[in-house]
Amino acid sequence: MVKDFCKENRRSVISFCALFALGIVLGIFITINAAGGEFEQIARADMEFGAVKVFFTASFMVLIGYGILLLAACAPALAIVSLLAFALLGYYFGKYMCLLVAVYGITGTVNMIVIYIPFFLVTFVCMAVAGARAASAVGCNRVRASALSLLKIYGVNTAADFVIFVIIGSFVKVIVVGF
């Protein structure tokens, strides 16, 4: 099933993965360069915890990402714009990894491993499936069919985010990264 999906959507999946990885690298380098090029000079900050706040903020930002993916179904020429969602997702992944480790130390590292890495990976997989569906949509009702498909995938993504942030986050306090 996964193998068939990857085989049928090879170009899309490779593009999504490449831009996600490029976004991670850019997020790391831009965050370190913002601190004068020294990872250790990123300012320490007080921790603010809020699993529900992070869940709703993340859900809204992911919804915007799915909206960008829907552009691929509107017109094939806009499919290149949908790649922006993957680059931005990777950028924030890289940025959050740097900030959680540098600013919050051990607590941030635990948060990164238990909360944020699963969130970003689940979101990437769901968005890759949604992006491939939107990019390969054909016919007169492609926008409507893609919107319904993306809405279903967004529902799965949001349910997984709820489990990660709210349920698992009740055991590990979720740090609100506000930089």
mmCIF file of C-alpha atoms in Angstrom:
data_model
loop_
_atom_site.group_PDB
_atom_site.id
_atom_site.type_symbol
_atom_site.label_atom_id
_atom_site.label_comp_id
_atom_site.label_asym_id
_atom_site.label_seq_id
_atom_site.Cartn_x
_atom_site.Cartn_y
_atom_site.Cartn_z
ATOM 1 C CA MET A 1 0.000 0.000 0.000
ATOM 2 C CA VAL A 2 2.713 2.500 1.000
ATOM 3 C CA LYS A 3 5.010 1.096 -1.673
ATOM 4 C CA ASP A 4 2.289 1.484 -4.320
ATOM 5 C CA PHE A 5 1.560 5.050 -3.206
ATOM 6 C CA CYS A 6 5.241 5.997 -3.393
ATOM 7 C CA LYS A 7 5.616 4.291 -6.773
ATOM 8 C CA GLU A 8 2.566 6.027 -8.265
ATOM 9 C CA ASN A 9 3.517 9.454 -6.876
ATOM 10 C CA ARG A 10 7.289 9.185 -7.097
ATOM 11 C CA ARG A 11 7.962 12.718 -8.369
ATOM 12 C CA SER A 12 5.663 14.332 -5.846
ATOM 13 C CA VAL A 13 7.024 12.365 -2.894
ATOM 14 C CA ILE A 14 10.640 13.092 -3.875
ATOM 15 C CA SER A 15 9.844 16.793 -4.281
ATOM 16 C CA PHE A 16 8.050 16.920 -0.932
ATOM 17 C CA CYS A 17 10.898 15.134 0.868
ATOM 18 C CA ALA A 18 13.572 17.298 -0.738
ATOM 19 C CA LEU A 19 11.853 20.545 0.160
ATOM 20 C CA PHE A 20 11.085 19.332 3.676
ATOM 21 C CA ALA A 21 14.772 18.435 4.190
ATOM 22 C CA LEU A 22 15.902 21.748 2.671
ATOM 23 C CA GLY A 23 13.497 23.577 4.983
ATOM 24 C CA ILE A 24 14.941 21.765 8.020
ATOM 25 C CA VAL A 25 18.482 22.758 7.057
ATOM 26 C CA LEU A 26 17.446 26.369 6.410
ATOM 27 C CA GLY A 27 15.546 26.522 9.693
ATOM 28 C CA ILE A 28 18.592 25.333 11.616
ATOM 29 C CA PHE A 29 21.042 27.675 9.879
ATOM 30 C CA ILE A 30 18.784 30.732 9.994
ATOM 31 C CA THR A 31 18.094 30.194 13.699
ATOM 32 C CA ILE A 32 21.790 29.799 14.508
ATOM 33 C CA ASN A 33 22.738 32.793 12.334
ATOM 34 C CA ALA A 34 20.111 34.911 14.100
ATOM 35 C CA ALA A 35 22.076 34.236 17.300
ATOM 36 C CA GLY A 36 25.303 35.525 15.770
ATOM 37 C CA GLY A 37 26.396 32.169 14.431
ATOM 38 C CA GLU A 38 26.887 30.650 17.854
ATOM 39 C CA PHE A 39 24.432 27.978 18.919
ATOM 40 C CA GLU A 40 25.337 28.577 22.563
ATOM 41 C CA GLN A 41 24.451 32.284 22.350
ATOM 42 C CA ILE A 42 20.753 31.779 21.779
ATOM 43 C CA ALA A 43 19.193 33.520 24.747
ATOM 44 C CA ARG A 44 17.706 31.419 27.530
ATOM 45 C CA ALA A 45 14.037 32.082 28.125
ATOM 46 C CA ASP A 46 11.421 31.348 30.720
ATOM 47 C CA MET A 47 9.364 28.299 29.882
ATOM 48 C CA GLU A 48 5.684 28.657 29.175
ATOM 49 C CA PHE A 49 3.693 25.433 29.124
ATOM 50 C CA GLY A 50 0.406 24.989 27.284
ATOM 51 C CA ALA A 51 -0.577 21.798 25.485
ATOM 52 C CA VAL A 52 -4.012 23.048 24.401
ATOM 53 C CA LYS A 53 -2.630 26.395 23.239
ATOM 54 C CA VAL A 54 0.033 24.661 21.120
ATOM 55 C CA PHE A 55 -2.548 22.194 19.761
ATOM 56 C CA PHE A 56 -4.900 24.932 18.524
ATOM 57 C CA THR A 57 -2.079 27.078 17.145
ATOM 58 C CA ALA A 58 -0.533 24.098 15.338
ATOM 59 C CA SER A 59 -3.925 22.969 14.004
ATOM 60 C CA PHE A 60 -4.580 26.418 12.561
ATOM 61 C CA MET A 61 -1.143 26.612 10.939
ATOM 62 C CA VAL A 62 -1.542 23.108 9.485
ATOM 63 C CA LEU A 63 -4.954 24.120 8.107
ATOM 64 C CA ILE A 64 -3.259 26.984 6.257
ATOM 65 C CA GLY A 65 -0.778 24.454 4.859
ATOM 66 C CA TYR A 66 -3.623 22.296 3.566
ATOM 67 C CA GLY A 67 -5.150 25.418 2.010
ATOM 68 C CA ILE A 68 -1.889 25.981 0.140
ATOM 69 C CA LEU A 69 -1.981 22.347 -1.027
ATOM 70 C CA LEU A 70 -5.487 22.878 -2.390
ATOM 71 C CA LEU A 71 -3.998 25.373 -4.848
ATOM 72 C CA ALA A 72 -2.479 22.431 -6.731
ATOM 73 C CA ALA A 73 -5.976 21.159 -7.477
ATOM 74 C CA CYS A 74 -7.183 24.572 -8.618
ATOM 75 C CA ALA A 75 -4.740 24.763 -11.485
ATOM 76 C CA PRO A 76 -1.839 22.512 -12.455
ATOM 77 C CA ALA A 77 0.312 25.617 -12.954
ATOM 78 C CA LEU A 78 -0.102 26.414 -9.241
ATOM 79 C CA ALA A 79 1.186 23.000 -8.172
ATOM 80 C CA ILE A 80 4.649 24.487 -7.696
ATOM 81 C CA VAL A 81 3.204 26.883 -5.083
ATOM 82 C CA SER A 82 1.967 23.927 -3.052
ATOM 83 C CA LEU A 83 5.603 22.945 -2.472
ATOM 84 C CA LEU A 84 5.884 26.025 -0.264
ATOM 85 C CA ALA A 85 3.903 24.216 2.447
ATOM 86 C CA PHE A 86 6.598 21.526 2.720
ATOM 87 C CA ALA A 87 9.452 24.017 2.791
ATOM 88 C CA LEU A 88 7.734 25.982 5.565
ATOM 89 C CA LEU A 89 6.972 22.829 7.549
ATOM 90 C CA GLY A 90 10.637 21.820 7.325
ATOM 91 C CA TYR A 91 11.787 25.337 8.237
ATOM 92 C CA TYR A 92 9.724 25.354 11.424
ATOM 93 C CA PHE A 93 10.871 21.826 12.247
ATOM 94 C CA GLY A 94 14.518 22.913 12.045
ATOM 95 C CA LYS A 95 13.858 26.138 13.935
ATOM 96 C CA TYR A 96 11.995 24.373 16.746
ATOM 97 C CA MET A 97 14.713 21.718 17.054
ATOM 98 C CA CYS A 98 17.347 24.434 17.556
ATOM 99 C CA LEU A 99 15.283 26.487 19.953
ATOM 100 C CA LEU A 100 14.114 23.563 22.067
ATOM 101 C CA VAL A 101 17.643 22.285 22.567
ATOM 102 C CA ALA A 102 19.422 25.652 22.931
ATOM 103 C CA VAL A 103 16.869 27.599 24.924
ATOM 104 C CA TYR A 104 15.195 24.975 27.083
ATOM 105 C CA GLY A 105 17.974 22.429 27.634
ATOM 106 C CA ILE A 106 16.986 18.956 28.846
ATOM 107 C CA THR A 107 13.285 19.824 29.149
ATOM 108 C CA GLY A 108 13.341 21.127 25.591
ATOM 109 C CA THR A 109 15.133 18.037 24.332
ATOM 110 C CA VAL A 110 12.537 15.771 25.954
ATOM 111 C CA ASN A 111 9.778 17.927 24.449
ATOM 112 C CA MET A 112 11.445 17.749 21.057
ATOM 113 C CA ILE A 113 11.712 13.943 21.128
ATOM 114 C CA VAL A 114 8.321 13.134 22.672
ATOM 115 C CA ILE A 115 6.111 15.924 21.284
ATOM 116 C CA TYR A 116 7.524 17.966 18.415
ATOM 117 C CA ILE A 117 9.320 15.349 16.273
ATOM 118 C CA PRO A 118 6.220 13.090 16.190
ATOM 119 C CA PHE A 119 4.048 16.118 15.392
ATOM 120 C CA PHE A 120 6.192 17.269 12.479
ATOM 121 C CA LEU A 121 6.628 13.766 11.057
ATOM 122 C CA VAL A 122 2.912 12.920 11.270
ATOM 123 C CA THR A 123 2.067 16.263 9.705
ATOM 124 C CA PHE A 124 4.622 15.719 6.928
ATOM 125 C CA VAL A 125 3.252 12.258 6.083
ATOM 126 C CA CYS A 126 -0.364 13.475 6.080
ATOM 127 C CA MET A 127 0.520 16.521 4.000
ATOM 128 C CA ALA A 128 2.499 14.379 1.540
ATOM 129 C CA VAL A 129 -0.524 12.152 0.991
ATOM 130 C CA ALA A 130 -2.771 15.202 0.671
ATOM 131 C CA GLY A 131 -0.357 16.955 -1.685
ATOM 132 C CA ALA A 132 -0.067 13.910 -3.927
ATOM 133 C CA ARG A 133 -3.851 13.580 -4.058
ATOM 134 C CA ALA A 134 -4.306 17.271 -4.870
ATOM 135 C CA ALA A 135 -1.567 17.268 -7.519
ATOM 136 C CA SER A 136 -2.960 14.188 -9.262
ATOM 137 C CA ALA A 137 -6.601 15.338 -9.234
ATOM 138 C CA VAL A 138 -8.258 15.412 -12.655
ATOM 139 C CA GLY A 139 -11.665 16.171 -14.056
ATOM 140 C CA CYS A 140 -14.244 18.886 -13.713
ATOM 141 C CA ASN A 141 -14.786 18.385 -10.008
ATOM 142 C CA ARG A 142 -11.104 18.179 -9.087
ATOM 143 C CA VAL A 143 -11.235 21.099 -6.634
ATOM 144 C CA ARG A 144 -14.287 19.728 -4.851
ATOM 145 C CA ALA A 145 -12.945 16.166 -4.758
ATOM 146 C CA SER A 146 -9.535 17.395 -3.586
ATOM 147 C CA ALA A 147 -11.080 19.607 -0.933
ATOM 148 C CA LEU A 148 -13.053 16.675 0.479
ATOM 149 C CA SER A 149 -9.990 14.436 0.394
ATOM 150 C CA LEU A 150 -7.810 17.092 2.037
ATOM 151 C CA LEU A 151 -10.463 17.709 4.682
ATOM 152 C CA LYS A 152 -10.497 14.008 5.592
ATOM 153 C CA ILE A 153 -6.711 13.873 5.772
ATOM 154 C CA TYR A 154 -6.676 17.102 7.814
ATOM 155 C CA GLY A 155 -9.119 15.427 10.228
ATOM 156 C CA VAL A 156 -6.738 12.482 10.656
ATOM 157 C CA ASN A 157 -3.829 14.906 11.075
ATOM 158 C CA THR A 158 -5.709 16.925 13.696
ATOM 159 C CA ALA A 159 -6.725 13.776 15.600
ATOM 160 C CA ALA A 160 -3.084 12.652 15.705
ATOM 161 C CA ASP A 161 -2.023 16.138 16.808
ATOM 162 C CA PHE A 162 -4.621 16.031 19.585
ATOM 163 C CA VAL A 163 -3.175 12.742 20.842
ATOM 164 C CA ILE A 164 0.370 14.082 20.647
ATOM 165 C CA PHE A 165 -0.191 17.510 22.199
ATOM 166 C CA VAL A 166 -3.070 17.029 24.610
ATOM 167 C CA ILE A 167 -2.977 13.386 25.700
ATOM 168 C CA ILE A 168 0.768 12.713 25.614
ATOM 169 C CA GLY A 169 1.305 16.364 26.552
ATOM 170 C CA SER A 170 -0.551 15.769 29.817
ATOM 171 C CA PHE A 171 2.327 13.493 30.865
ATOM 172 C CA VAL A 172 5.111 15.650 29.394
ATOM 173 C CA LYS A 173 4.434 19.366 29.737
ATOM 174 C CA VAL A 174 4.378 20.921 26.270
ATOM 175 C CA ILE A 175 6.612 23.960 25.910
ATOM 176 C CA VAL A 176 5.149 26.886 23.978
ATOM 177 C CA VAL A 177 7.942 27.927 21.615
ATOM 178 C CA GLY A 178 7.454 31.630 21.118
ATOM 179 C CA PHE A 179 10.378 32.859 19.055
#
